[in-house]
Each structure stands twice: as structure tokens, then as C-alpha cells.
XYZ file of C-alpha atoms in Angstrom:
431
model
C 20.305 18.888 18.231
C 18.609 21.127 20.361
C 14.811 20.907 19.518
C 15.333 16.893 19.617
C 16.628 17.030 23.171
C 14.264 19.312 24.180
C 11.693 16.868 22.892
C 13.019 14.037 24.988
C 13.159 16.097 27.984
C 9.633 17.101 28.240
C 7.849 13.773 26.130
C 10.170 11.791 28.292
C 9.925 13.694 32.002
C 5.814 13.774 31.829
C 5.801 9.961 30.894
C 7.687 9.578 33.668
C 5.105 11.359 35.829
C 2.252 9.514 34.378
C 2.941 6.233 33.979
C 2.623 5.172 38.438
C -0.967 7.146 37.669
C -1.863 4.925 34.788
C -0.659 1.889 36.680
C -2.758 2.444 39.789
C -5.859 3.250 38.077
C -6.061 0.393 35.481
C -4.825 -1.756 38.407
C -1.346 -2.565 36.152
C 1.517 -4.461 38.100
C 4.032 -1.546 38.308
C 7.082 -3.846 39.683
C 7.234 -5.931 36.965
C 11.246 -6.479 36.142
C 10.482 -5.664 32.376
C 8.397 -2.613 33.440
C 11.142 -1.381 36.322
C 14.059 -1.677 33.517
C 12.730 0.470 30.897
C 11.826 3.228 33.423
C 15.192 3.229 35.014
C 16.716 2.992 31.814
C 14.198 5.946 30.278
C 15.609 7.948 33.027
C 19.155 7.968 32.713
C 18.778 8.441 28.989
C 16.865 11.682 29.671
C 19.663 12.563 32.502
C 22.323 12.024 30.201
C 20.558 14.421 27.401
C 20.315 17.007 30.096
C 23.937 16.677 31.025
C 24.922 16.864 27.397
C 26.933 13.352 28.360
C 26.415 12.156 24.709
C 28.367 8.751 25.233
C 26.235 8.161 27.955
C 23.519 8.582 25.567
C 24.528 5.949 23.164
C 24.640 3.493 26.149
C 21.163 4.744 28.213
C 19.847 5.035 25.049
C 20.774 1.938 23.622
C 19.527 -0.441 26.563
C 16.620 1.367 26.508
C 15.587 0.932 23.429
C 16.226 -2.934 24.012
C 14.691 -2.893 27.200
C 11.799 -1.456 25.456
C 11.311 -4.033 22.945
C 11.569 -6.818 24.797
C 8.496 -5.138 26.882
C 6.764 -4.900 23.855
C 7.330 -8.672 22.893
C 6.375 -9.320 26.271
C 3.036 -8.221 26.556
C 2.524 -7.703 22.764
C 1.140 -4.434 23.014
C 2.356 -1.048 24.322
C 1.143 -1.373 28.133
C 0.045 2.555 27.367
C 0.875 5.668 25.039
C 3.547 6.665 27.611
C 5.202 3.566 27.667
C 5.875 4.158 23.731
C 6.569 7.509 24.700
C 9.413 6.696 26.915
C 10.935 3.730 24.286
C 10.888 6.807 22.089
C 12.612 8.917 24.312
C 15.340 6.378 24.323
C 15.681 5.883 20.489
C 15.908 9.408 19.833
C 18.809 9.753 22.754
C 20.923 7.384 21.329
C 20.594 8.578 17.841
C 21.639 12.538 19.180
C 24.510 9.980 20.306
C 25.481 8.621 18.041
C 25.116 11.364 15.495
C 27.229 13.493 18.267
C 30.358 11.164 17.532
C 29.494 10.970 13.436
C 28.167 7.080 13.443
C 25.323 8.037 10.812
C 24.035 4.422 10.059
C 23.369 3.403 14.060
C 21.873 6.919 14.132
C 19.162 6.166 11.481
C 18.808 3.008 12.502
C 17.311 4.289 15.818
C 15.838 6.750 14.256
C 13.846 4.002 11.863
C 12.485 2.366 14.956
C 11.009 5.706 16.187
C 9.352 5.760 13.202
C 8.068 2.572 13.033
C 6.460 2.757 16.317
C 4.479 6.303 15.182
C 6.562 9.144 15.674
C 6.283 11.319 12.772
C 9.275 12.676 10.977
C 7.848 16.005 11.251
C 9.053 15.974 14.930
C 12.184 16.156 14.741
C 12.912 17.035 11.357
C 15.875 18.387 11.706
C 17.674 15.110 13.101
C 16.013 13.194 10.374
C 17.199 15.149 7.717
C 20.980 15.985 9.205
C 21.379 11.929 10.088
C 20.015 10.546 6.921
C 21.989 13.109 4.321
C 25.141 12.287 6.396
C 23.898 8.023 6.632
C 23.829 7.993 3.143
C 27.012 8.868 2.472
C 28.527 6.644 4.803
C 26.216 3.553 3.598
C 27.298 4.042 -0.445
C 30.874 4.633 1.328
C 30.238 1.040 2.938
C 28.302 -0.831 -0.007
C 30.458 0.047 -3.016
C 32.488 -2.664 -3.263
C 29.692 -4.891 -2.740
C 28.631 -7.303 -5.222
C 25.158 -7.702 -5.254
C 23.269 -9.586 -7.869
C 21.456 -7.958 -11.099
C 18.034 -9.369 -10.279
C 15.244 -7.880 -12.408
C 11.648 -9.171 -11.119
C 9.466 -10.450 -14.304
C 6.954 -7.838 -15.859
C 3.840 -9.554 -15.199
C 2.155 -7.384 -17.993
C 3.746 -9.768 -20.046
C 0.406 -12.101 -22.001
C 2.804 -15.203 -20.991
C 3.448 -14.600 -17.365
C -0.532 -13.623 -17.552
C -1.296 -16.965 -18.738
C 0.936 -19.064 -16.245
C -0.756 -16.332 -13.390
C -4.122 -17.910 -14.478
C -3.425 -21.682 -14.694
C -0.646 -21.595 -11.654
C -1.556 -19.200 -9.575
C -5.220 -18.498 -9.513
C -7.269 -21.845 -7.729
C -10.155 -21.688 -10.335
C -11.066 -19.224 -12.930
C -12.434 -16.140 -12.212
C -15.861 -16.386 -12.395
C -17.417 -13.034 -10.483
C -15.179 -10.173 -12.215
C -15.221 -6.691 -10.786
C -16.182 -4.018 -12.938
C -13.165 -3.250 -14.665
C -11.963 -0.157 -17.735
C -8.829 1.115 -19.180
C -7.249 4.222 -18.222
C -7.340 5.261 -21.585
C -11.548 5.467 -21.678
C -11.675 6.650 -18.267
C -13.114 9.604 -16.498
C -12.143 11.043 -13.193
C -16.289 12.213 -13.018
C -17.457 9.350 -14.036
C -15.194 7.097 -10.912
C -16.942 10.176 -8.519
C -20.454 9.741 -9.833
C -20.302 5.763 -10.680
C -18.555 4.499 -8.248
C -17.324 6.542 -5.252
C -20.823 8.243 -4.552
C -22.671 4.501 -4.626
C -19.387 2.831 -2.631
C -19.012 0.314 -6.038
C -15.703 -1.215 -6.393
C -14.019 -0.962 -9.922
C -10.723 -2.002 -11.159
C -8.844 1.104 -13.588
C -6.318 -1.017 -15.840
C -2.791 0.522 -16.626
C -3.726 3.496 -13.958
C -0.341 3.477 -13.286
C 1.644 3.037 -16.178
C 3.644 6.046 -16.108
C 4.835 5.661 -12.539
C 8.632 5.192 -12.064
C 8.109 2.734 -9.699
C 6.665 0.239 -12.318
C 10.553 -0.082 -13.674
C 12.649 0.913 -11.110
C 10.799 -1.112 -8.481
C 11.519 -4.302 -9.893
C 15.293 -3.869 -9.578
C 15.591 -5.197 -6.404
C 18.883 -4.302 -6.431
C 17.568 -0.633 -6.353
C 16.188 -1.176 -2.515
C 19.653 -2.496 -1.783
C 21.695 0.042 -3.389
C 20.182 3.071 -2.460
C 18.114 2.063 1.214
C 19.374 -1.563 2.038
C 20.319 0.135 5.618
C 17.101 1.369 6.652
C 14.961 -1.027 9.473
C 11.545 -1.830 8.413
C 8.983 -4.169 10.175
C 8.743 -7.324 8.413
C 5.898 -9.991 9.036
C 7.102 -13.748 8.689
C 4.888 -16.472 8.568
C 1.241 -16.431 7.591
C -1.568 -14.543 9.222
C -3.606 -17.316 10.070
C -5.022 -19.548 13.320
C -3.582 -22.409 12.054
C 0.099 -21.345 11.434
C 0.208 -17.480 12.657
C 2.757 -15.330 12.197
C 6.180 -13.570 13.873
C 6.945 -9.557 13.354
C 10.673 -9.059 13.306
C 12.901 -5.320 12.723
C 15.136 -6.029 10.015
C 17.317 -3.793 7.617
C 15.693 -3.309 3.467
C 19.128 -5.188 2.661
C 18.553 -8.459 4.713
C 15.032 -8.666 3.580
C 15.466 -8.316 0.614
C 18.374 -10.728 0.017
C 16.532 -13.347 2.731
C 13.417 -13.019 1.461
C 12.472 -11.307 -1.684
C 15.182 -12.467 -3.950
C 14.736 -16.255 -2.983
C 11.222 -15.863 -3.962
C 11.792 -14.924 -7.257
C 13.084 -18.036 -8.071
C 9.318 -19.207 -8.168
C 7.612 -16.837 -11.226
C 4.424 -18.010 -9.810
C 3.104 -19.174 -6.501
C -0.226 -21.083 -6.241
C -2.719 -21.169 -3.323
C -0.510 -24.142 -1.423
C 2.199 -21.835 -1.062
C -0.188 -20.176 1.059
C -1.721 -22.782 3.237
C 1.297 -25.308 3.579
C 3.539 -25.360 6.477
C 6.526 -26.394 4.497
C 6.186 -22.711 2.724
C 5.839 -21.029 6.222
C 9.429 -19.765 6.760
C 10.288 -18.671 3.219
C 7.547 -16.017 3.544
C 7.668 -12.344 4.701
C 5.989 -9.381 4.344
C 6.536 -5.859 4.838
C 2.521 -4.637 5.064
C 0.826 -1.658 5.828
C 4.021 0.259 6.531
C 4.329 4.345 5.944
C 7.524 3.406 4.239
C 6.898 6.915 2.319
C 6.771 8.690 5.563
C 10.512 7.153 6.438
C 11.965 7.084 2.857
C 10.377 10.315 1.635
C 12.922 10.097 -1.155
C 10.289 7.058 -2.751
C 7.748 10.131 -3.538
C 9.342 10.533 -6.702
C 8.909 7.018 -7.778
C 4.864 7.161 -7.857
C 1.947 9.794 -7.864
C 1.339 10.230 -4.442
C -1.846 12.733 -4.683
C -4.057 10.605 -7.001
C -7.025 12.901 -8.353
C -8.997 10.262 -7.609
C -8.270 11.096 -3.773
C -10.431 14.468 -4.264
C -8.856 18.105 -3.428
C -7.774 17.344 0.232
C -6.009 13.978 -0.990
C -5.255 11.004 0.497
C -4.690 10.652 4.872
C -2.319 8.023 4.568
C -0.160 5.852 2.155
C 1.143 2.243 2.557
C 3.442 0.004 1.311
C 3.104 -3.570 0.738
C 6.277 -5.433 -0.442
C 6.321 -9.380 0.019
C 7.551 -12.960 -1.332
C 4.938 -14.582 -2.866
C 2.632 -16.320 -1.165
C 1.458 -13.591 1.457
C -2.040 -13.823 2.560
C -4.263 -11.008 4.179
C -6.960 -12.729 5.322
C -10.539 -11.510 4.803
C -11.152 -8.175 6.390
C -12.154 -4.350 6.315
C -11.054 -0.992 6.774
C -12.872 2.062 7.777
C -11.348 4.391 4.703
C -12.093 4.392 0.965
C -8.544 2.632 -0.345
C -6.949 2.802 -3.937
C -5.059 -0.067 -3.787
C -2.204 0.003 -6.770
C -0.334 -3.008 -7.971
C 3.157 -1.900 -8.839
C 5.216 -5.014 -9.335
C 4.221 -8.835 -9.279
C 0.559 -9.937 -9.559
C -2.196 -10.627 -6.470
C -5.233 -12.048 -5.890
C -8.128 -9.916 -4.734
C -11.441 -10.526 -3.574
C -14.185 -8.871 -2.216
C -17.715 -8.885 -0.544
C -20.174 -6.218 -0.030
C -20.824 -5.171 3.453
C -24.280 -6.478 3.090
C -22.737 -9.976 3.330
C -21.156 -9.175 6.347
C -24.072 -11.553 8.264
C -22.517 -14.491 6.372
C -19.057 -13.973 7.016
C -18.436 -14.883 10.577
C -16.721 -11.631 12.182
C -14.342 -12.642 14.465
C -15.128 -11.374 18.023
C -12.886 -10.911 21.111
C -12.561 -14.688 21.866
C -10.555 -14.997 18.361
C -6.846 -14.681 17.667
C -5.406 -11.369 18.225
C -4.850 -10.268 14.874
C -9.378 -10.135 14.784
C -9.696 -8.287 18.248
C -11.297 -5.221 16.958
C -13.834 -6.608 14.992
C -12.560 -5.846 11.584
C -11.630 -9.522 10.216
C -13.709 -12.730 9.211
C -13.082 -16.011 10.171
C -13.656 -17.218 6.809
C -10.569 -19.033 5.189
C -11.019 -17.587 1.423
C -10.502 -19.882 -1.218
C -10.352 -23.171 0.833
C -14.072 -21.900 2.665
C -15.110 -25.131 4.960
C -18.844 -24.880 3.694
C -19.854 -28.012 4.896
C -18.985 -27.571 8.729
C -18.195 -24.526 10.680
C -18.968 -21.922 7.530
C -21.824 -23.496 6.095
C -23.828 -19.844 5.449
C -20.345 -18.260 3.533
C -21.529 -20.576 0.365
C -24.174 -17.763 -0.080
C -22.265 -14.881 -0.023
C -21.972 -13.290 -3.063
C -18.399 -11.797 -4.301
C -16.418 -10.508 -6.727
C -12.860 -11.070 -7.778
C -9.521 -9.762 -9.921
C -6.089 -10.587 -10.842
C -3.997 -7.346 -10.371
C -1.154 -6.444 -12.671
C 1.492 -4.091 -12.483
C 0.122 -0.500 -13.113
C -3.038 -1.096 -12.024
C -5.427 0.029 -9.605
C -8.952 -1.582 -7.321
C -10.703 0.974 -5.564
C -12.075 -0.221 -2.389
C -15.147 1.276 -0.620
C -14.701 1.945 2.948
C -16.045 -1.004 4.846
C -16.374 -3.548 2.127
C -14.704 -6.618 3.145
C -11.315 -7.920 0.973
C -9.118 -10.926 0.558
C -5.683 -10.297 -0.322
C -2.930 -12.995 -1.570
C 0.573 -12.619 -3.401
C 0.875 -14.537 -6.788
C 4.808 -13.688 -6.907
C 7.191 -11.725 -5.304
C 4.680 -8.346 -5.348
C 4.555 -4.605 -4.335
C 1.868 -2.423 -4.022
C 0.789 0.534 -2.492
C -2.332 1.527 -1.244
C -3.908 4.905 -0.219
C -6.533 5.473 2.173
C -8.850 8.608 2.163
């Protein structure tokens, strides 16, 4: 584990040295109990890498990590980048630990949370891949006598399960349709010249319909089976002012069985789902995650270099797995976006950028989630026209059901609504 301690030795001893100089000059209270923990704590994990104590590494480690966390949840950002440096630091020492005494699955599972919190894989590749080959082992060891149910999610391709989609789980008919063709009349040069080039949206049908991921995804038994160990961050709640939302670590496994499987017992979920309290807790949502970068082993289950991407392909891939239900409020990003439905059925909608003047951009006095000037206040589909939103009734928009298979390209900085019909994945990829 050599490279790996050598990376917590010098990310961890010149976070140490910076963090009193970031302090002073943003004026930061530096004796904060929370603050004074996870440096003390950061510092005997680094000791104990140096001294090649690897018990003491699980237990430095360990508390640091917590102490770390509950920093986070305190302030509810990383005070700084060394900060998340130093809760790194401490992940990565108590996974050397515990890999040191052969506990794979506590290994990964700090290794997970490095990842989630942006260290790339690529750093210390060689823990990822000796912890994980020996993790797996020890988690089918673990899970094989483990009866978990046969759940198959429906095949929303099906003309039935369209039909209930459209009376259920759309609130009115779609009226505004995006430009839509089948993959079978399709032209990568025409996408480039028709739509990329003049930032037009268009919807390919069936893009996807020879992706694994289209079967085996909707086995969620298959999440379970083969990754039900690995942490992921899971969103609970609704992104909203009125009911907001809670971010939680949890293993695949408990989400899956706390979440996603109870949701299936609904084959459609209409717009109240969405804006009801009483639905609030039965919702969750893994979004926007690089769950590609952590599970690389997913790769095989889609096309991850679309040609639609261009020859340098895509920056960045996310997945979106969530009950149904899940709402992304109105918003935009600063890439193009291919946005794939793989299993389940969403709602999308979307406005050109030259409405932007009638969509009420939230501003630094909103909630957090619309601090960087990204998100609209606008409350899609139930739109208060008459009082605080009067000027959104003339903003012109178009709208589609997704199905499995197929794909919505987004141009960068046009503004989209997002919500979960059913128990849904997708996965989205930003270039």
C-alpha cells in the first residue's frame, strides 16, 4: 500500500499546514470543537500511517472519518478544499487498515466515501482494485444464503403501461412535444447539423435498445447481488422550499430494499406523489452520482462513448436511480447532456434559454439548493400564475414522456424539469 500512504502523507501533512492560513485570512473560527476534532484526529491518522501502526489506523482513521462528517453536516459545506482533503486522508487510512488485517467490505466502504466526496479512483488505483477484487469475494461469501426477492421492474415499452403512464402519471396531455425520430431513420450528421450546431433539443426513440442495462437493470435483485455493499449518496425527501430534502450514505442493498423495491408496488406515480407530504419519506434518490467512476464494472452494461458525444467523448457520466415520484426542479447546466432513460418512465420538460426572463432565477436570498444561480423558482406543473409567477404563463415550452431505451438531448444552458413516473433509472452524459 505504499503509493496510498504516501498519498496521505503529503495530501494530508500540507492540509495540515494550510488550513490555520485559510482560517486567518477568510476570518474562519479555527477553535471550533468540530473543527479542533477532525484536525487532531487527521493527525494521528497520518502518524499512525507513518509508523506503519495499521490498527491504529483503523481507529484514527475511523473517528476521523466520523469526525469529518459530522463537520460536513454541520456547516453543510466543506469549510475549504483542505478540509476534504484531510476527511480524505482519514478514509483512505482506515481502509490501508483495514485491508492490512483482510476486512475487505469496511475497506471499500471507506473507500466509497472517498469517492463520493471527489477523489478519483485513478489515485490510488491500486487500493481500489486490490480491496474491491478481494470485497467481492467476501460479500458473495456473506450474501449467498440470502434470500432476496425475484423482483423484475415493469417494461414500460409495454403500449399498456404506456397508456396507464399517460392517464396516471402525466397531469394533462402533452400538448408542446419535442421534436422527436426513431433510431432506425436517424443520422448521426443530421443530430450534428440539426440539432447540436443550432442548440435544438430532440428526443432519439429506442437509442438505446441494445444496451444491457435495459434488461439487466430492471432486476433489482442484480444491484443487490452483485454491489448491494457499496455506499452511495442517496437524497430523501423532495427538492423543494416547501418540504426540502435530507442526503444520507447508505449501502446499494439498503436502498434498494428501503426504497426502490417498495416503490414498485405503485406501477405508476402521478404528480401528488410529488407534491404531498404524506409521500415525503417513501422517496429517495440516488442523482447525479459518478456511480460508473466507483462501479467501473457497470461500463459493460451501457455504451459509455455515445458517437453522438463527438471524437473526444463525453467529460462526465451520471447516474440517476430513484422511487417514483422524484422531482428535479426546474434548472440548467452549463454542458450539452444526453440524457438516457434506461428503466421506468419520466417526465421532462424544457424551456429555451430565451425564456429565462420569465422564469424567476433564484438568487442568493433563495434556498441553498438555487445559490449559484442555476435553478428557477418556478414550481412546474402546479405554476402559481395568478400570484407570485404571473409572467411564467408566457413562457413557451416543450415536453416528453421518456421510455426505456431512449434518449433527450439537452443543449447546454436550456432550462429542464425532471420528475419520476415509477421507480426509474437513467443516465445522463455531459459533454
Amino acid at each position: 500500500f505504499a503509493p496510498s500512504s504516501s498519498f496521505v502523507i503529503q495530501v494530508g501533512t500540507y492540509a495540515l499546514q494550510n488550513i490555520p492560513a485559510i482560517d486567518q485570512r477568510l476570518h474562519k473560527d479555527t477553535t471550533s470543537p468540530s473543527n479542533v476534532e477532525m484536525i487532531r484526529l487527521s493527525r494521528a491518522a497520518i502518524n499512525a500511517i507513518k509508523e506503519r501502526d495499521f490498527t491504529n489506523c483503523i481507529q484514527m482513521g475511523y473517528l476521523g472519518e466520523l469526525s469529518g462528517f459530522e463537520l460536513l453536516k454541520e456547516v453543510g459545506a466543506w469549510p475549504d478544499a483542505s478540509h476534504r482533503e484531510l476527511y480524505e486522508c482519514c478514509v483512505v487510512t482506515a481502509s490501508i487498515g483495514y485491508a492490512n488485517n483482510g476486512s475487505f467490505l469496511p475497506a471499500l466502504e471507506m473507500l466509497d466515501k472517498a469517492s463520493i466526496f471527489g477523489l478519483p479512483r485513478e489515485r490510488l488505483k491500486d487500493l481500489y482494485d486490490y480491496v474491491e477484487s478481494h470485497a467481492y469475494g467476501c460479500f458473495h461469501f456473506h450474501t449467498s444464503n440470502f434470500r432476496m426477492a425475484n423482483l423484475i421492474l415493469p417494461d414500460y415499452r409495454e403500449s399498456s403501461l404506456q397508456n396507464q403512464l399517460c392517464k396516471e402519471g402525466l397531469s394533462c396531455e402533452i400538448i408542446f412535444p419535442i421534436d422527436e425520430i426513431d433510431i432506425g431513420l436517424f443520422k448521426v450528421e443530421t443530430f450534428h447539423e440539426s440539432y447540436w450546431q443550432v442548440a435544438k433539443p430532440i428526443v432519439i426513440r429506442n437509442f438505446a435498445q441494445s444496451w444491457p442495462a435495459l434488461q439487466r437493470w430492471r432486476n433489482l435483485n442484480y444491484f443487490i447481488k452483485d454491489h448491494g455493499n457499496r455506499v452511495v449518496p442517496v437524497e430523501r425527501g423532495i427538492m423543494s422550499e416547501e418540504m426540502g430534502m435530507k442526503e444520507d450514505l447508505m449501502s446499494i442493498r439498503d436502498f434498494v430494499t428501503t426504497f426502490l423495491i417498495p416503490s414498485n408496488s405503485k406501477t405508476v406515480w402521478p404528480l401528488e406523489s410529488s407534491t404531498n407530504k404524506t409521500f415525503e419519506g417513501v422517496i429517495a434518490y440516488l442523482a447525479q452520482h459518478h456511480l460508473f467512476d466507483q462501479i467501473p464494472n457497470l461500463l459493460d452494461d451501457i455504451d459509455s462513448a455515445p458517437s453522438l458525444c463527438g471524437s473526444s467523448g463525453p467529460s462526465r457520466l451520471n447516474v440517476w436511480m430513484g422511487t417514483g415520484g422524484t422531482k428535479t426542479p426546474l434548472h440548467y447546466d452549463s454542458f450539452d447532456n444526453l440524457f438516457v432513460q434506461v428503466v421506468g418512465a419520466k417526465y421532462v420538460r424544457l424551456y429555451s434559454p430565451d425564456e429565462t426572463d420569465k422564469l424567476y432565477v433564484l438568487s442568493g436570498e433563495g434556498p441553498a439548493y438555487g445559490k449559484q444561480g442555476n435553478m428557477s423558482a418556478l414550481n412546474c406543473e402546479k405554476e402559481d400564475f395568478t400570484g407570485k409567477h404571473k409572467n411564467a404563463r408566457n413562457a413557451k415550452f416543450t415536453e416528453v414522456l421518456m421510455l426505456p431505451g431512449d434518449l433527450l438531448f439537452i443543449p447546454s444552458k436550456t432550462w429542464h424539469y425532471v420528475r419520476g413516473l415509477s421507480t426509474s433509472i437513467s443516465v445522463n452524459f455531459w459533454w
